[in-house]
């Protein structure tokens, strides 16, 4: 049985002060939320120390939204895995479609980041997903297979068990358009079958695969009710305490 994992990706929103407001309000609701779920918040870098300090004794975990594949040196604007560990970050989102599309991150670069994260015992939330054009051209499975095979190259079985995959169809991110539960389930089942090819069934059955793309309180139950959907990566609806809490409540049940 895979434990669901629900994460809020705040993107370029919420500095330290808004982060504190959110966490204080969210923590006051935590006792009323289901227990059998991992909850993760991903603030921008500048807010990570505030988040981990406030959540030091909480069951809520903290993710960075990105990191460098390098350890140190002349890489202006970058943050290393070691720096994230120093401020007690637990997870790191890697390969988000915005990083791929806007900042040109390749599968090879994302792979280097995934391996670096594992070296430092940070758990990657490894994002994959197709564009609308790719889906309409019938390339969904090819795109996902390539992203998985190249992005997870040299990841060991043990590391794979500590990797979360987020399937996020690009056309559903921030658009209000959600994949239907069946479309999402079909893609998740395919992702798991690729993991089975690469790692065998005993590993693939344990890997958690989140769905991301316009997850809201009113669609969380149906999406997370699908057999191969083990949680959600939430953008817009993760910025408000009430909608994020409702996604957790509706998605996981009591
Ligand atoms: C995301 O950015 O990962 C995401 C899923 O965003 P949204 O929920 O706003 O579509």
PDB file of C-alpha atoms and ligand atoms in Angstrom:
ATOM      1  CA  UNK A   1       0.000   0.000   0.000  1.00  0.00           C
ATOM      2  CA  UNK A   2       1.550   3.315  -1.079  1.00  0.00           C
ATOM      3  CA  UNK A   3       1.186   6.256   1.288  1.00  0.00           C
ATOM      4  CA  UNK A   4      -0.210   9.246  -0.609  1.00  0.00           C
ATOM      5  CA  UNK A   5       1.898  12.374  -0.861  1.00  0.00           C
ATOM      6  CA  UNK A   6       0.384  15.793  -1.496  1.00  0.00           C
ATOM      7  CA  UNK A   7       2.692  18.738  -2.170  1.00  0.00           C
ATOM      8  CA  UNK A   8       2.076  22.435  -2.748  1.00  0.00           C
ATOM      9  CA  UNK A   9       4.427  24.062  -5.254  1.00  0.00           C
ATOM     10  CA  UNK A  10       4.277  27.792  -4.556  1.00  0.00           C
ATOM     11  CA  UNK A  11       6.457  28.741  -7.528  1.00  0.00           C
ATOM     12  CA  UNK A  12       7.407  32.437  -7.448  1.00  0.00           C
ATOM     13  CA  UNK A  13       4.994  33.266  -4.621  1.00  0.00           C
ATOM     14  CA  UNK A  14       5.279  33.836  -0.861  1.00  0.00           C
ATOM     15  CA  UNK A  15       8.338  35.426   0.673  1.00  0.00           C
ATOM     16  CA  UNK A  16       9.247  34.632   4.309  1.00  0.00           C
ATOM     17  CA  UNK A  17       6.447  36.688   5.804  1.00  0.00           C
ATOM     18  CA  UNK A  18       3.659  35.153   3.657  1.00  0.00           C
ATOM     19  CA  UNK A  19       5.250  31.753   4.274  1.00  0.00           C
ATOM     20  CA  UNK A  20       4.970  32.302   8.023  1.00  0.00           C
ATOM     21  CA  UNK A  21       1.310  33.378   7.724  1.00  0.00           C
ATOM     22  CA  UNK A  22       0.447  30.310   5.647  1.00  0.00           C
ATOM     23  CA  UNK A  23       2.252  27.852   7.932  1.00  0.00           C
ATOM     24  CA  UNK A  24       0.758  29.246  11.127  1.00  0.00           C
ATOM     25  CA  UNK A  25      -2.731  29.009   9.723  1.00  0.00           C
ATOM     26  CA  UNK A  26      -2.136  25.582   8.124  1.00  0.00           C
ATOM     27  CA  UNK A  27      -0.644  24.132  11.315  1.00  0.00           C
ATOM     28  CA  UNK A  28      -3.763  25.121  13.219  1.00  0.00           C
ATOM     29  CA  UNK A  29      -5.812  22.942  10.826  1.00  0.00           C
ATOM     30  CA  UNK A  30      -3.423  20.000  10.727  1.00  0.00           C
ATOM     31  CA  UNK A  31      -5.071  18.005  13.523  1.00  0.00           C
ATOM     32  CA  UNK A  32      -8.296  17.864  11.528  1.00  0.00           C
ATOM     33  CA  UNK A  33      -6.597  16.534   8.406  1.00  0.00           C
ATOM     34  CA  UNK A  34      -6.172  12.840   7.563  1.00  0.00           C
ATOM     35  CA  UNK A  35      -3.077  11.244   9.125  1.00  0.00           C
ATOM     36  CA  UNK A  36      -2.111   8.699   6.475  1.00  0.00           C
ATOM     37  CA  UNK A  37      -0.668  11.173   3.995  1.00  0.00           C
ATOM     38  CA  UNK A  38       2.679  12.884   3.540  1.00  0.00           C
ATOM     39  CA  UNK A  39       2.250  16.649   3.218  1.00  0.00           C
ATOM     40  CA  UNK A  40       4.936  18.788   1.612  1.00  0.00           C
ATOM     41  CA  UNK A  41       5.255  22.535   1.057  1.00  0.00           C
ATOM     42  CA  UNK A  42       7.598  23.926  -1.607  1.00  0.00           C
ATOM     43  CA  UNK A  43       8.264  27.622  -1.012  1.00  0.00           C
ATOM     44  CA  UNK A  44      10.789  29.673  -3.000  1.00  0.00           C
ATOM     45  CA  UNK A  45      14.433  29.375  -1.871  1.00  0.00           C
ATOM     46  CA  UNK A  46      14.349  32.592   0.168  1.00  0.00           C
ATOM     47  CA  UNK A  47      11.541  31.206   2.345  1.00  0.00           C
ATOM     48  CA  UNK A  48      12.978  27.743   2.953  1.00  0.00           C
ATOM     49  CA  UNK A  49      14.778  28.526   6.255  1.00  0.00           C
ATOM     50  CA  UNK A  50      11.627  30.130   7.644  1.00  0.00           C
ATOM     51  CA  UNK A  51       9.541  27.136   6.550  1.00  0.00           C
ATOM     52  CA  UNK A  52      11.848  24.487   8.012  1.00  0.00           C
ATOM     53  CA  UNK A  53      12.229  26.437  11.254  1.00  0.00           C
ATOM     54  CA  UNK A  54       8.466  26.749  11.695  1.00  0.00           C
ATOM     55  CA  UNK A  55       7.896  23.107  10.718  1.00  0.00           C
ATOM     56  CA  UNK A  56      10.774  21.626  12.729  1.00  0.00           C
ATOM     57  CA  UNK A  57       8.360  19.690  14.983  1.00  0.00           C
ATOM     58  CA  UNK A  58       5.603  19.196  12.438  1.00  0.00           C
ATOM     59  CA  UNK A  59       4.769  16.247  10.227  1.00  0.00           C
ATOM     60  CA  UNK A  60       4.725  18.639   7.251  1.00  0.00           C
ATOM     61  CA  UNK A  61       7.891  18.388   5.157  1.00  0.00           C
ATOM     62  CA  UNK A  62       9.590  21.019   3.033  1.00  0.00           C
ATOM     63  CA  UNK A  63      10.719  20.855  -0.598  1.00  0.00           C
ATOM     64  CA  UNK A  64      12.845  23.163  -2.708  1.00  0.00           C
ATOM     65  CA  UNK A  65      11.543  23.887  -6.194  1.00  0.00           C
ATOM     66  CA  UNK A  66      14.872  23.313  -7.912  1.00  0.00           C
ATOM     67  CA  UNK A  67      18.596  23.025  -7.212  1.00  0.00           C
ATOM     68  CA  UNK A  68      21.926  23.024  -9.019  1.00  0.00           C
ATOM     69  CA  UNK A  69      23.597  19.858 -10.200  1.00  0.00           C
ATOM     70  CA  UNK A  70      26.878  21.462  -9.066  1.00  0.00           C
ATOM     71  CA  UNK A  71      28.339  21.456  -5.563  1.00  0.00           C
ATOM     72  CA  UNK A  72      29.937  24.910  -5.525  1.00  0.00           C
ATOM     73  CA  UNK A  73      31.823  27.400  -7.667  1.00  0.00           C
ATOM     74  CA  UNK A  74      31.164  30.019 -10.322  1.00  0.00           C
ATOM     75  CA  UNK A  75      27.458  29.359 -10.908  1.00  0.00           C
ATOM     76  CA  UNK A  76      25.780  32.697 -10.258  1.00  0.00           C
ATOM     77  CA  UNK A  77      22.249  32.414  -8.931  1.00  0.00           C
ATOM     78  CA  UNK A  78      22.420  28.716  -8.133  1.00  0.00           C
ATOM     79  CA  UNK A  79      21.741  26.799  -4.898  1.00  0.00           C
ATOM     80  CA  UNK A  80      23.398  23.461  -4.095  1.00  0.00           C
ATOM     81  CA  UNK A  81      21.976  20.292  -2.582  1.00  0.00           C
ATOM     82  CA  UNK A  82      24.281  20.753   0.408  1.00  0.00           C
ATOM     83  CA  UNK A  83      22.875  24.234   1.031  1.00  0.00           C
ATOM     84  CA  UNK A  84      19.359  22.793   0.995  1.00  0.00           C
ATOM     85  CA  UNK A  85      20.421  20.130   3.493  1.00  0.00           C
ATOM     86  CA  UNK A  86      21.951  22.808   5.705  1.00  0.00           C
ATOM     87  CA  UNK A  87      18.511  24.419   6.099  1.00  0.00           C
ATOM     88  CA  UNK A  88      16.815  21.026   6.664  1.00  0.00           C
ATOM     89  CA  UNK A  89      14.993  20.671   3.376  1.00  0.00           C
ATOM     90  CA  UNK A  90      13.713  17.116   2.744  1.00  0.00           C
ATOM     91  CA  UNK A  91      12.530  17.027  -0.882  1.00  0.00           C
ATOM     92  CA  UNK A  92      13.393  18.811  -4.113  1.00  0.00           C
ATOM     93  CA  UNK A  93      11.148  19.261  -7.144  1.00  0.00           C
ATOM     94  CA  UNK A  94      13.184  18.540 -10.276  1.00  0.00           C
ATOM     95  CA  UNK A  95      12.283  18.779 -13.947  1.00  0.00           C
ATOM     96  CA  UNK A  96       9.115  20.808 -13.482  1.00  0.00           C
ATOM     97  CA  UNK A  97       7.696  21.664 -16.917  1.00  0.00           C
ATOM     98  CA  UNK A  98       8.331  25.365 -16.254  1.00  0.00           C
ATOM     99  CA  UNK A  99      12.022  24.583 -15.702  1.00  0.00           C
ATOM    100  CA  UNK A 100      12.052  22.486 -18.866  1.00  0.00           C
ATOM    101  CA  UNK A 101      10.154  24.977 -21.054  1.00  0.00           C
ATOM    102  CA  UNK A 102      11.240  28.395 -19.735  1.00  0.00           C
ATOM    103  CA  UNK A 103      14.794  27.594 -18.623  1.00  0.00           C
ATOM    104  CA  UNK A 104      15.571  24.925 -21.200  1.00  0.00           C
ATOM    105  CA  UNK A 105      16.413  22.143 -18.739  1.00  0.00           C
ATOM    106  CA  UNK A 106      17.177  18.933 -20.603  1.00  0.00           C
ATOM    107  CA  UNK A 107      16.618  15.354 -19.492  1.00  0.00           C
ATOM    108  CA  UNK A 108      20.402  15.029 -19.071  1.00  0.00           C
ATOM    109  CA  UNK A 109      20.612  18.074 -16.786  1.00  0.00           C
ATOM    110  CA  UNK A 110      17.613  16.919 -14.773  1.00  0.00           C
ATOM    111  CA  UNK A 111      19.246  13.500 -14.467  1.00  0.00           C
ATOM    112  CA  UNK A 112      22.416  15.102 -13.061  1.00  0.00           C
ATOM    113  CA  UNK A 113      20.266  16.942 -10.513  1.00  0.00           C
ATOM    114  CA  UNK A 114      18.352  13.785  -9.561  1.00  0.00           C
ATOM    115  CA  UNK A 115      21.616  11.908  -8.958  1.00  0.00           C
ATOM    116  CA  UNK A 116      23.042  14.823  -6.961  1.00  0.00           C
ATOM    117  CA  UNK A 117      19.913  15.022  -4.821  1.00  0.00           C
ATOM    118  CA  UNK A 118      20.179  11.309  -4.007  1.00  0.00           C
ATOM    119  CA  UNK A 119      23.880  11.667  -3.169  1.00  0.00           C
ATOM    120  CA  UNK A 120      22.886  14.146  -0.459  1.00  0.00           C
ATOM    121  CA  UNK A 121      19.787  12.198   0.622  1.00  0.00           C
ATOM    122  CA  UNK A 122      17.321  14.737  -0.651  1.00  0.00           C
ATOM    123  CA  UNK A 123      14.234  13.090  -2.095  1.00  0.00           C
ATOM    124  CA  UNK A 124      13.495  14.180  -5.648  1.00  0.00           C
ATOM    125  CA  UNK A 125       9.965  14.899  -6.820  1.00  0.00           C
ATOM    126  CA  UNK A 126      10.758  14.166 -10.437  1.00  0.00           C
ATOM    127  CA  UNK A 127       8.301  15.804 -12.867  1.00  0.00           C
ATOM    128  CA  UNK A 128       7.360  14.510 -16.284  1.00  0.00           C
ATOM    129  CA  UNK A 129       4.550  15.240 -18.706  1.00  0.00           C
ATOM    130  CA  UNK A 130       3.613  15.848 -22.309  1.00  0.00           C
ATOM    131  CA  UNK A 131       2.505  18.993 -24.124  1.00  0.00           C
ATOM    132  CA  UNK A 132      -0.888  19.139 -25.819  1.00  0.00           C
ATOM    133  CA  UNK A 133       0.792  18.927 -29.227  1.00  0.00           C
ATOM    134  CA  UNK A 134       2.689  15.803 -28.195  1.00  0.00           C
ATOM    135  CA  UNK A 135      -0.512  14.194 -26.918  1.00  0.00           C
ATOM    136  CA  UNK A 136      -2.428  15.105 -30.096  1.00  0.00           C
ATOM    137  CA  UNK A 137       0.394  13.743 -32.228  1.00  0.00           C
ATOM    138  CA  UNK A 138       0.135  10.389 -30.444  1.00  0.00           C
ATOM    139  CA  UNK A 139       3.523  10.794 -28.773  1.00  0.00           C
ATOM    140  CA  UNK A 140       2.398  10.605 -25.140  1.00  0.00           C
ATOM    141  CA  UNK A 141       4.030   7.275 -24.379  1.00  0.00           C
ATOM    142  CA  UNK A 142       7.258   8.048 -26.249  1.00  0.00           C
ATOM    143  CA  UNK A 143       7.640  11.355 -24.425  1.00  0.00           C
ATOM    144  CA  UNK A 144       7.028   9.843 -21.001  1.00  0.00           C
ATOM    145  CA  UNK A 145       9.276   6.872 -21.651  1.00  0.00           C
ATOM    146  CA  UNK A 146      12.151   9.126 -22.765  1.00  0.00           C
ATOM    147  CA  UNK A 147      11.732  11.498 -19.829  1.00  0.00           C
ATOM    148  CA  UNK A 148      11.764   8.583 -17.393  1.00  0.00           C
ATOM    149  CA  UNK A 149      14.582   6.604 -18.998  1.00  0.00           C
ATOM    150  CA  UNK A 150      16.887   9.589 -19.516  1.00  0.00           C
ATOM    151  CA  UNK A 151      15.911  11.531 -16.410  1.00  0.00           C
ATOM    152  CA  UNK A 152      16.371   8.536 -14.098  1.00  0.00           C
ATOM    153  CA  UNK A 153      19.478   7.105 -15.771  1.00  0.00           C
ATOM    154  CA  UNK A 154      21.801   5.455 -13.206  1.00  0.00           C
ATOM    155  CA  UNK A 155      19.288   5.854 -10.375  1.00  0.00           C
ATOM    156  CA  UNK A 156      19.594   2.685  -8.288  1.00  0.00           C
ATOM    157  CA  UNK A 157      16.661   0.568  -7.113  1.00  0.00           C
ATOM    158  CA  UNK A 158      17.107   1.851  -3.585  1.00  0.00           C
ATOM    159  CA  UNK A 159      17.195   5.469  -4.794  1.00  0.00           C
ATOM    160  CA  UNK A 160      14.135   4.830  -6.928  1.00  0.00           C
ATOM    161  CA  UNK A 161      12.179   3.890  -3.829  1.00  0.00           C
ATOM    162  CA  UNK A 162      13.048   7.340  -2.445  1.00  0.00           C
ATOM    163  CA  UNK A 163      12.004   9.108  -5.648  1.00  0.00           C
ATOM    164  CA  UNK A 164       8.520  10.505  -6.120  1.00  0.00           C
ATOM    165  CA  UNK A 165       7.319  10.917  -9.695  1.00  0.00           C
ATOM    166  CA  UNK A 166       4.910  13.719 -10.567  1.00  0.00           C
ATOM    167  CA  UNK A 167       3.012  13.158 -13.798  1.00  0.00           C
ATOM    168  CA  UNK A 168       1.936  16.604 -14.905  1.00  0.00           C
ATOM    169  CA  UNK A 169       0.452  16.990 -18.376  1.00  0.00           C
ATOM    170  CA  UNK A 170       1.754  20.409 -19.428  1.00  0.00           C
ATOM    171  CA  UNK A 171      -1.613  21.380 -20.923  1.00  0.00           C
ATOM    172  CA  UNK A 172      -3.259  20.961 -17.514  1.00  0.00           C
ATOM    173  CA  UNK A 173      -0.817  23.090 -15.494  1.00  0.00           C
ATOM    174  CA  UNK A 174      -2.207  26.445 -14.427  1.00  0.00           C
ATOM    175  CA  UNK A 175      -4.877  26.281 -17.127  1.00  0.00           C
ATOM    176  CA  UNK A 176      -7.893  25.140 -15.135  1.00  0.00           C
ATOM    177  CA  UNK A 177      -8.115  22.173 -17.532  1.00  0.00           C
ATOM    178  CA  UNK A 178      -7.622  18.892 -15.677  1.00  0.00           C
ATOM    179  CA  UNK A 179      -6.874  15.535 -17.203  1.00  0.00           C
ATOM    180  CA  UNK A 180      -9.950  13.370 -16.751  1.00  0.00           C
ATOM    181  CA  UNK A 181      -9.464  10.761 -14.019  1.00  0.00           C
ATOM    182  CA  UNK A 182      -9.294   8.101 -16.748  1.00  0.00           C
ATOM    183  CA  UNK A 183      -6.689  10.025 -18.800  1.00  0.00           C
ATOM    184  CA  UNK A 184      -4.626  10.530 -15.668  1.00  0.00           C
ATOM    185  CA  UNK A 185      -4.967   6.885 -14.577  1.00  0.00           C
ATOM    186  CA  UNK A 186      -3.961   5.662 -18.057  1.00  0.00           C
ATOM    187  CA  UNK A 187      -0.815   7.821 -18.005  1.00  0.00           C
ATOM    188  CA  UNK A 188       0.059   6.750 -14.448  1.00  0.00           C
ATOM    189  CA  UNK A 189      -0.403   3.101 -15.362  1.00  0.00           C
ATOM    190  CA  UNK A 190       1.924   3.608 -18.313  1.00  0.00           C
ATOM    191  CA  UNK A 191       4.530   5.355 -16.125  1.00  0.00           C
ATOM    192  CA  UNK A 192       4.396   2.451 -13.688  1.00  0.00           C
ATOM    193  CA  UNK A 193       4.822  -0.025 -16.539  1.00  0.00           C
ATOM    194  CA  UNK A 194       7.986   1.809 -17.659  1.00  0.00           C
ATOM    195  CA  UNK A 195       9.258   1.625 -14.077  1.00  0.00           C
ATOM    196  CA  UNK A 196       8.507  -2.106 -14.100  1.00  0.00           C
ATOM    197  CA  UNK A 197      10.578  -2.494 -17.279  1.00  0.00           C
ATOM    198  CA  UNK A 198      13.462  -0.612 -15.660  1.00  0.00           C
ATOM    199  CA  UNK A 199      13.318  -1.773 -12.030  1.00  0.00           C
ATOM    200  CA  UNK A 200      10.986  -4.759 -11.813  1.00  0.00           C
ATOM    201  CA  UNK A 201       7.556  -5.001 -10.349  1.00  0.00           C
ATOM    202  CA  UNK A 202       8.513  -5.059  -6.668  1.00  0.00           C
ATOM    203  CA  UNK A 203      10.073  -1.589  -7.024  1.00  0.00           C
ATOM    204  CA  UNK A 204       7.517  -0.112  -9.428  1.00  0.00           C
ATOM    205  CA  UNK A 205       4.632  -1.126  -7.167  1.00  0.00           C
ATOM    206  CA  UNK A 206       6.180   0.875  -4.330  1.00  0.00           C
ATOM    207  CA  UNK A 207       7.020   4.107  -6.183  1.00  0.00           C
ATOM    208  CA  UNK A 208       4.603   6.940  -5.545  1.00  0.00           C
ATOM    209  CA  UNK A 209       3.303   8.763  -8.607  1.00  0.00           C
ATOM    210  CA  UNK A 210       1.594  12.091  -8.024  1.00  0.00           C
ATOM    211  CA  UNK A 211      -0.776  13.739 -10.482  1.00  0.00           C
ATOM    212  CA  UNK A 212      -0.389  17.466 -11.118  1.00  0.00           C
ATOM    213  CA  UNK A 213      -2.381  19.870 -13.250  1.00  0.00           C
ATOM    214  CA  UNK A 214      -5.225  22.030 -11.969  1.00  0.00           C
ATOM    215  CA  UNK A 215      -5.949  19.834  -8.947  1.00  0.00           C
ATOM    216  CA  UNK A 216      -8.693  21.517  -6.895  1.00  0.00           C
ATOM    217  CA  UNK A 217     -10.802  20.548  -3.871  1.00  0.00           C
ATOM    218  CA  UNK A 218     -13.654  19.443  -6.153  1.00  0.00           C
ATOM    219  CA  UNK A 219     -11.633  17.087  -8.376  1.00  0.00           C
ATOM    220  CA  UNK A 220      -9.142  15.743  -5.810  1.00  0.00           C
ATOM    221  CA  UNK A 221     -11.294  12.826  -4.661  1.00  0.00           C
ATOM    222  CA  UNK A 222     -11.882  11.373  -8.098  1.00  0.00           C
ATOM    223  CA  UNK A 223      -8.292  11.857  -9.243  1.00  0.00           C
ATOM    224  CA  UNK A 224      -6.681  10.460  -6.111  1.00  0.00           C
ATOM    225  CA  UNK A 225      -9.193   7.618  -6.094  1.00  0.00           C
ATOM    226  CA  UNK A 226      -7.547   6.142  -9.205  1.00  0.00           C
ATOM    227  CA  UNK A 227      -5.543   2.986  -8.687  1.00  0.00           C
ATOM    228  CA  UNK A 228      -2.143   4.344  -9.767  1.00  0.00           C
ATOM    229  CA  UNK A 229      -2.490   7.934  -8.519  1.00  0.00           C
ATOM    230  CA  UNK A 230      -0.710   8.303  -5.193  1.00  0.00           C
ATOM    231  CA  UNK A 231      -1.127  11.970  -4.443  1.00  0.00           C
ATOM    232  CA  UNK A 232      -0.960  15.380  -6.036  1.00  0.00           C
ATOM    233  CA  UNK A 233       1.455  18.148  -6.883  1.00  0.00           C
ATOM    234  CA  UNK A 234      -0.642  21.268  -6.507  1.00  0.00           C
ATOM    235  CA  UNK A 235       0.148  24.718  -7.884  1.00  0.00           C
ATOM    236  CA  UNK A 236      -2.501  27.442  -7.698  1.00  0.00           C
ATOM    237  CA  UNK A 237      -4.781  25.734  -5.166  1.00  0.00           C
ATOM    238  CA  UNK A 238      -1.801  25.198  -2.860  1.00  0.00           C
ATOM    239  CA  UNK A 239      -1.417  28.914  -2.265  1.00  0.00           C
ATOM    240  CA  UNK A 240      -4.508  29.130  -0.033  1.00  0.00           C
ATOM    241  CA  UNK A 241      -4.659  27.264   3.257  1.00  0.00           C
ATOM    242  CA  UNK A 242      -8.320  26.366   2.889  1.00  0.00           C
ATOM    243  CA  UNK A 243      -8.116  24.986  -0.651  1.00  0.00           C
ATOM    244  CA  UNK A 244      -4.904  23.046   0.070  1.00  0.00           C
ATOM    245  CA  UNK A 245      -6.425  21.580   3.244  1.00  0.00           C
ATOM    246  CA  UNK A 246      -9.605  20.661   1.314  1.00  0.00           C
ATOM    247  CA  UNK A 247      -7.552  18.908  -1.373  1.00  0.00           C
ATOM    248  CA  UNK A 248      -5.893  16.804   1.342  1.00  0.00           C
ATOM    249  CA  UNK A 249      -9.203  16.073   3.053  1.00  0.00           C
ATOM    250  CA  UNK A 250     -11.120  15.271  -0.133  1.00  0.00           C
ATOM    251  CA  UNK A 251      -8.238  13.470  -1.824  1.00  0.00           C
ATOM    252  CA  UNK A 252      -7.331  11.158   1.035  1.00  0.00           C
ATOM    253  CA  UNK A 253     -10.551  10.869   3.039  1.00  0.00           C
ATOM    254  CA  UNK A 254     -10.583  10.310   6.804  1.00  0.00           C
TER     255      UNK A 254
HETATM  256  C1  LIG B   1       2.221  22.747 -10.962  1.00  0.00           C
HETATM  257  O1  LIG B   1       2.742  23.802 -11.245  1.00  0.00           O
HETATM  258  O2  LIG B   1       2.941  21.788 -10.647  1.00  0.00           O
HETATM  259  C2  LIG B   1       0.772  22.653 -11.019  1.00  0.00           C
HETATM  260  C3  LIG B   1       0.250  21.464 -11.010  1.00  0.00           C
HETATM  261  O3  LIG B   1       0.067  23.832 -11.083  1.00  0.00           O
HETATM  262  P1  LIG B   1      -1.544  23.979 -11.038  1.00  0.00           P
HETATM  263  O4  LIG B   1      -2.063  23.126  -9.923  1.00  0.00           O
HETATM  264  O5  LIG B   1      -1.786  25.446 -10.796  1.00  0.00           O
HETATM  265  O6  LIG B   1      -2.056  23.529 -12.372  1.00  0.00           O
END
